[in-house]
CSV table of C-alpha atoms in Angstrom, one decimal:
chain,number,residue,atom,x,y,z
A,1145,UNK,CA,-23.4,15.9,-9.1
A,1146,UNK,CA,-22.9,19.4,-9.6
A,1147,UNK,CA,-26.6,19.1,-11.9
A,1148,UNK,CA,-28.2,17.8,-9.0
A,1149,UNK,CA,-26.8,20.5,-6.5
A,1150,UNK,CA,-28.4,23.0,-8.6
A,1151,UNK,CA,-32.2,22.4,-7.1
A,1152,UNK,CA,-30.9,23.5,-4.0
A,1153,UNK,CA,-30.9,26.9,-3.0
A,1154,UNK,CA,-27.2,28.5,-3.9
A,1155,UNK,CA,-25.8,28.6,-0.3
A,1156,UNK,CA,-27.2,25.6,0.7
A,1157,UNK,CA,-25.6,23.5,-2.2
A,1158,UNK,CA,-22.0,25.3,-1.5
A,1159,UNK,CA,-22.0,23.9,1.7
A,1160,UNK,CA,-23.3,20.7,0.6
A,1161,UNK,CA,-20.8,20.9,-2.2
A,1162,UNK,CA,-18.1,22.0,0.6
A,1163,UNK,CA,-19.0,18.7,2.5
A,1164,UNK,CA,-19.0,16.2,-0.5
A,1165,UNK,CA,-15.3,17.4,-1.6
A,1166,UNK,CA,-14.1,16.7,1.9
A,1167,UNK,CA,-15.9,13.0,1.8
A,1168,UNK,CA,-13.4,12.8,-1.7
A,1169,UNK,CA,-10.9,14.0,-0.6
A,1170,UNK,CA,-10.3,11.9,2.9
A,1171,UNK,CA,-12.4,8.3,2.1
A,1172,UNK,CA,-8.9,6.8,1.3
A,1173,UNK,CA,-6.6,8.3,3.8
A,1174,UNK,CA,-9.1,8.8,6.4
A,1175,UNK,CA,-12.8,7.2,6.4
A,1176,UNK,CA,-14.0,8.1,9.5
A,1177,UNK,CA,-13.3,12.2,8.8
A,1178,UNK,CA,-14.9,11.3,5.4
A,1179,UNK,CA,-17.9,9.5,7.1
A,1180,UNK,CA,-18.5,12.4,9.7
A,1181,UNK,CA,-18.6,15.1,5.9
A,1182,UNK,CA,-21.1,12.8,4.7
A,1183,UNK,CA,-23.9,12.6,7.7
A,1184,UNK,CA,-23.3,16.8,7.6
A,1185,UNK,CA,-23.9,16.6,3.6
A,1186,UNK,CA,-27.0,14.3,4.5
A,1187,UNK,CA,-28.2,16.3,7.3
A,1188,UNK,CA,-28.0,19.3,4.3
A,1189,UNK,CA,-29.5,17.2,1.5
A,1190,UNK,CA,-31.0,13.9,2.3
A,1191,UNK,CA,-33.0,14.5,-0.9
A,1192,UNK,CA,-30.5,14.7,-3.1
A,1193,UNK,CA,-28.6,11.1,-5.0
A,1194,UNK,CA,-25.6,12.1,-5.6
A,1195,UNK,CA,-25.8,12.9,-1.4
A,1196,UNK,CA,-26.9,9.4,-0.2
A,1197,UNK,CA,-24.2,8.3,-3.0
A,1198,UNK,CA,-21.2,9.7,-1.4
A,1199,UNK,CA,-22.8,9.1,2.4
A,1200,UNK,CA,-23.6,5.3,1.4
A,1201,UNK,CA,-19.4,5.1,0.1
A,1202,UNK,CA,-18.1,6.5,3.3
A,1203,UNK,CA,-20.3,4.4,5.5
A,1204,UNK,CA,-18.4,1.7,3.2
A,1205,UNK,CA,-15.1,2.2,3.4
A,1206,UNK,CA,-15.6,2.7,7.3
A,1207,UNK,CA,-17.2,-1.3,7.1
A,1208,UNK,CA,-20.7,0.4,8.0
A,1209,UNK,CA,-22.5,-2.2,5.8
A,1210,UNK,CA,-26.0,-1.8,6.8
A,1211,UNK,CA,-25.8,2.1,6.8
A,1212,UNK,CA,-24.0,2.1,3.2
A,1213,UNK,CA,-27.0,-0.7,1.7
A,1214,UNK,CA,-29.3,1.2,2.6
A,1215,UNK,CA,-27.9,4.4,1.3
A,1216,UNK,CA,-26.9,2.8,-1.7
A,1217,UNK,CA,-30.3,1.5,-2.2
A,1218,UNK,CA,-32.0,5.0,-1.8
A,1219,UNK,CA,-29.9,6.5,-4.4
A,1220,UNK,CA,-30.7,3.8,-6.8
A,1221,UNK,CA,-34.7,4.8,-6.0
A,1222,UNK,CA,-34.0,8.2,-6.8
A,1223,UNK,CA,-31.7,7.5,-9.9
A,1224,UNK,CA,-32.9,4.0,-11.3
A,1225,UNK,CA,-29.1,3.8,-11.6
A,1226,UNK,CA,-27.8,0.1,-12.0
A,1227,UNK,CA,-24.1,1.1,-11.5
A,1228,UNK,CA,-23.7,0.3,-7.5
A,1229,UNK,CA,-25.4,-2.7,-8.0
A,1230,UNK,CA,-22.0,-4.5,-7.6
A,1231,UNK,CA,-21.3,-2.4,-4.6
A,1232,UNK,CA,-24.8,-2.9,-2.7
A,1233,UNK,CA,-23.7,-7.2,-3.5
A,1234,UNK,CA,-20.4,-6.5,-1.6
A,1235,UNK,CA,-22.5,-4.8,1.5
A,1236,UNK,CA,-24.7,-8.1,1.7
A,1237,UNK,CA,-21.1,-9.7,2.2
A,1238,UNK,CA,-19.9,-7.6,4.7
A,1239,UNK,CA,-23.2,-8.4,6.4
A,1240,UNK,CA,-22.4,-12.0,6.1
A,1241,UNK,CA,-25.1,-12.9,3.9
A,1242,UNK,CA,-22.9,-14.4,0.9
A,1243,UNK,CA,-25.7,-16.1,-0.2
A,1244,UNK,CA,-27.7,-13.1,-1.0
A,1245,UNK,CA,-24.5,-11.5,-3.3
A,1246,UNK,CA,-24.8,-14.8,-5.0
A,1247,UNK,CA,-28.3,-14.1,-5.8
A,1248,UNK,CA,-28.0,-10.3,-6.7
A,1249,UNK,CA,-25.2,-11.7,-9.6
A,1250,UNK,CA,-27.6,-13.7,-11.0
A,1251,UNK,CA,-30.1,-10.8,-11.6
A,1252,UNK,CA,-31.3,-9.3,-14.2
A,1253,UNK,CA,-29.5,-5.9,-13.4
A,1254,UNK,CA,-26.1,-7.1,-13.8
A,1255,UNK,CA,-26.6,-7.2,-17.6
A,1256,UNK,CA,-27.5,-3.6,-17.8
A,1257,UNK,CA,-23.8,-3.2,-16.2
A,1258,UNK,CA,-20.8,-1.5,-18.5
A,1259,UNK,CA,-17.9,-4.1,-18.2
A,1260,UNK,CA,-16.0,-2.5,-15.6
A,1261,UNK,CA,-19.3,-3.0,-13.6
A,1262,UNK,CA,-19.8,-6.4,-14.7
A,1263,UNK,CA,-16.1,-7.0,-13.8
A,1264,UNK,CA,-16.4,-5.9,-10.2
A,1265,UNK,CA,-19.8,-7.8,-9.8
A,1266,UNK,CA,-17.3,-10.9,-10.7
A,1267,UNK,CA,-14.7,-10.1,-8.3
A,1268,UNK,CA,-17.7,-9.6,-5.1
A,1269,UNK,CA,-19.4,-13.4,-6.7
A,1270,UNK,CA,-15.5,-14.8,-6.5
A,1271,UNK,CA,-15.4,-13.4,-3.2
A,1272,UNK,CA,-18.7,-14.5,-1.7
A,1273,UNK,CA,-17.8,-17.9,-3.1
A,1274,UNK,CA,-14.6,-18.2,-1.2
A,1275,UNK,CA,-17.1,-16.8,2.0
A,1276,UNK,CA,-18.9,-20.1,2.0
A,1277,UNK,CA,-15.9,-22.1,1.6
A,1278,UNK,CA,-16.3,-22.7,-2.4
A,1279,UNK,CA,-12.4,-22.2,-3.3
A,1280,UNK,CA,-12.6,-23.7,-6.8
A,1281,UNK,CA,-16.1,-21.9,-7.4
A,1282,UNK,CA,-14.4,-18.8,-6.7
A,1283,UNK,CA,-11.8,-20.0,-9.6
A,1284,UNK,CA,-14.4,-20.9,-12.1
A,1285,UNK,CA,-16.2,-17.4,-11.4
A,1286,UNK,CA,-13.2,-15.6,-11.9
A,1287,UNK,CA,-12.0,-16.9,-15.7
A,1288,UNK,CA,-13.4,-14.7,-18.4
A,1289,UNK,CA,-12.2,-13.3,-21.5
A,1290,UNK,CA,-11.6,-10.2,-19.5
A,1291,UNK,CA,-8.9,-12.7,-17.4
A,1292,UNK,CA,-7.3,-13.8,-20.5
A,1293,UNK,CA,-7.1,-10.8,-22.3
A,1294,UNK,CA,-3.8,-9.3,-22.7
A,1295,UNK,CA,-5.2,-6.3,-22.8
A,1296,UNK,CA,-4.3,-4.0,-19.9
A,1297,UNK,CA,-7.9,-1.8,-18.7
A,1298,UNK,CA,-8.4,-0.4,-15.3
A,1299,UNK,CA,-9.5,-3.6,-13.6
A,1300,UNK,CA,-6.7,-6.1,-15.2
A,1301,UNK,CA,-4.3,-5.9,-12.2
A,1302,UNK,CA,-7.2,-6.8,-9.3
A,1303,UNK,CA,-8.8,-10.0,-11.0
A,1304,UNK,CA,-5.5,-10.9,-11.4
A,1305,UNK,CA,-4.7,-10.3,-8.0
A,1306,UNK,CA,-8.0,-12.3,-6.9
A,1307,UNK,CA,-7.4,-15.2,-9.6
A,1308,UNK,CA,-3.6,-15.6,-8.3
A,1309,UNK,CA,-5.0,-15.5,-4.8
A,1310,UNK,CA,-8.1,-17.6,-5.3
A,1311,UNK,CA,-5.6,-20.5,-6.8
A,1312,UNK,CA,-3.2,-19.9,-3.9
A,1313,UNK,CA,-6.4,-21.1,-1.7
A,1314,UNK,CA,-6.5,-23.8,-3.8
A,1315,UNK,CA,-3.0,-25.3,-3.3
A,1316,UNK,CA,-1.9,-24.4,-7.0
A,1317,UNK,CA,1.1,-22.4,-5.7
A,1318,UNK,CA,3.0,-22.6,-9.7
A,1319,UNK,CA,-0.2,-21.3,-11.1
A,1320,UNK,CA,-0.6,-18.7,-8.1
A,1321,UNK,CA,2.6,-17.2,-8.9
A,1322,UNK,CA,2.0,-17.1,-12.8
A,1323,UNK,CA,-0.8,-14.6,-12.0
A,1324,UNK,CA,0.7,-12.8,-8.8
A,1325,UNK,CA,3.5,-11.6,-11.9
A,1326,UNK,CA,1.2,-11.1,-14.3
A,1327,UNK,CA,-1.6,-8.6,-11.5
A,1328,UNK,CA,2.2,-6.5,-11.4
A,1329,UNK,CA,2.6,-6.7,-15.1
A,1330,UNK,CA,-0.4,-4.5,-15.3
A,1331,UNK,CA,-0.5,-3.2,-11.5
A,1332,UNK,CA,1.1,0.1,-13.2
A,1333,UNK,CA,-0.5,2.2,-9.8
A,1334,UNK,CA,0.4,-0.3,-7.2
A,1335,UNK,CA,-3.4,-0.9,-6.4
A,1336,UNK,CA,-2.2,-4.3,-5.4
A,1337,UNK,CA,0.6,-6.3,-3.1
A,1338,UNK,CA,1.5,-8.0,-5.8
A,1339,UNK,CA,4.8,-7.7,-5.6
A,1340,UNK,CA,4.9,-8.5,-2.0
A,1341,UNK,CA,3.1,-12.0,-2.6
A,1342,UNK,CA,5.4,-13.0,-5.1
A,1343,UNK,CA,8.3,-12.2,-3.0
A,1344,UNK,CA,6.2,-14.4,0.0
A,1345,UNK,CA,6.2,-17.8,-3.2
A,1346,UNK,CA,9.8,-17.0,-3.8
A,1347,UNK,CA,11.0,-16.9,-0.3
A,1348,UNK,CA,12.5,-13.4,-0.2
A,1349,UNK,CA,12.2,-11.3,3.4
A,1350,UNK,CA,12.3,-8.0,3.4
A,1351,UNK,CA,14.6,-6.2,5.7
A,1352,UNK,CA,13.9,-2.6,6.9
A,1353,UNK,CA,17.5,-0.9,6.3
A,1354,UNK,CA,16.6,1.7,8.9
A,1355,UNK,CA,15.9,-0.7,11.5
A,1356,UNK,CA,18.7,-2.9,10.6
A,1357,UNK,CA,21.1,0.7,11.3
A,1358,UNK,CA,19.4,1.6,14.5
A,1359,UNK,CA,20.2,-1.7,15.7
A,1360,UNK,CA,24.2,-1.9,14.8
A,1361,UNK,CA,23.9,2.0,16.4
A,1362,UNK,CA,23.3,0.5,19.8
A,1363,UNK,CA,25.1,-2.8,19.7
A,1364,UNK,CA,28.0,-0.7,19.3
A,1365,UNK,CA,27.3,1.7,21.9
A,1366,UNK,CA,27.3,-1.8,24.4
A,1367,UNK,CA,30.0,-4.7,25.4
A,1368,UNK,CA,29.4,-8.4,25.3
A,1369,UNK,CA,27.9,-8.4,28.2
A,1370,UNK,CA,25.2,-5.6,26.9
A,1371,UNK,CA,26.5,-2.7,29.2
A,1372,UNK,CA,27.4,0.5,27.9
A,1373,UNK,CA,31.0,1.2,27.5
A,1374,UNK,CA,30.7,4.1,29.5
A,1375,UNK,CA,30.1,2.1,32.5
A,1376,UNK,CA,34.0,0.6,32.9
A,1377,UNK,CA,34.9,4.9,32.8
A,1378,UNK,CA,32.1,5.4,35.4
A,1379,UNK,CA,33.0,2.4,37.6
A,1380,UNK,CA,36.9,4.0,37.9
A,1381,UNK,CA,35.4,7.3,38.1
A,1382,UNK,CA,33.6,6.3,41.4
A,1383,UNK,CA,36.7,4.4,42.5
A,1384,UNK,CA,38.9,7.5,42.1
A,1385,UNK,CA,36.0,9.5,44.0
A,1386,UNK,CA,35.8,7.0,46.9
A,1387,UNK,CA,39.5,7.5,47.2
A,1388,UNK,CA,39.9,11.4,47.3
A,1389,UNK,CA,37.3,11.2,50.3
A,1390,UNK,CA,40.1,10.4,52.5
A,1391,UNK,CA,40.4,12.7,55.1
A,1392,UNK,CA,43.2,15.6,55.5
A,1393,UNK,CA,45.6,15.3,58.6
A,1394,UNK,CA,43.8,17.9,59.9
A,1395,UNK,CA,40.7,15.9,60.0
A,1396,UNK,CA,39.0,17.9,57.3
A,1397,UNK,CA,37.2,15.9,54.2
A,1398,UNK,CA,38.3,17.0,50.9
């Protein structure tokens, strides 16, 4: 990226390069601040890949699908990059146009993929096969040698996760939870909720403690009948009030 800032004039790529570490820094925690970076990075730099990159991923991640294909698609022009190919097959998803992702992972392109792409380009098929309803395609798509590897790579926990999930779908609750344990055996960044579906199988609720403390807090400050205690004190209070209002002999209130 930095390479590719380096045709523009010095200034102007700071404040592209300004731009494109905001988009970074806020596309998890906040999209749409990431989104607004990008279209000022692309107003900058519409010229540049590594710009339409970044622009097409926070159009993503704020479910712009249309906007981030055809960013995505400009970058690969520019690049002749085959790396978001498995990215531009989720955006025909999110378009709802599973058939089409079906098509792109049958291309030609998906073999020029490293295995972390060619990974990912499994997990969007899986997912575009559970999109049209095709639960135990989804399964077949998903077993690989990458699956049954007990080898532990960046990618291990989620196609676990989606394996686990896509058997779920299936009505193979055993086998479900045999991978929802093994996506946490290897979910060593808590990229996943695996932890949270196995507790679902197993029956287990969660409580929040804090919730569970505010609660007793006010029970206690109440009666059976859900009045404060205070109210008995401010009921006699009044009555002792009603009865100092008597009158003096001389007429005068107290």
């Amino acid at each position: 990226m930095r390479q590719e800032l380096m045709s523009l004039p010095k200034t102007l790529a700071e404040d592209v390069a300004r731009n494109l570490v905001m988009v970074a820094k806020l596309i998890d925690e906040d999209p749409e601040k990431a989104y607004a970076y990008s279209r000022i990075a692309l107003r900058l730099a519409s010229r540049v890949a590594a710009v339409r990159e970044a622009a097409g991923f926070a159009a993503y991640a704020t479910q712009k699908y249309a906007e981030a294909l055809a960013e995505f698609r400009a970058a690969r022009r520019m690049t002749g990059n085959v790396d978001l190919w498995p990215v531009m097959a989720d955006c025909e998803r999110g378009l709802g146009r599973p058939e089409r992702t079906l098509a792109m992972a049958g291309e030609p392109e998906v073999q020029k993929l490293d295995k972390a792409g060619q990974v990912e380009m499994r997990l969007v098929a899986a997912g575009a096969r559970r999109d049209m309803g095709q639960v135990d395609a989804a399964i077949v798509t998903l077993q690989s040698p990458e699956l049954a590897s007990n080898s532990v790579q960046p990618w291990t926990a989620r196609l676990r996760y989606a394996y686990a999930d896509a058997l779920l779908a299936a009505g193979r609750e055993d086998e479900a939870r045999e991978w929802f344990a093994k996506a946490l055996e290897s979910d060593k960044d808590g990229t996943t909720d695996a932890s949270d579906r196995l507790a679902e199988l197993d029956g287990v609720e969660f409580v929040d403690a804090f919730e569970e403390t505010e609660e007793a807090e006010e029970t206690e400050g109440t009666d059976d009948g859900g009045r404060t205690r205070g109210g008995d004190l401010d009921e006699d209070l009044d009555e002792d009030s009603d009865e100092d209002t008597d009158e003096d002999v001389d007429g005068t209130e107290r």
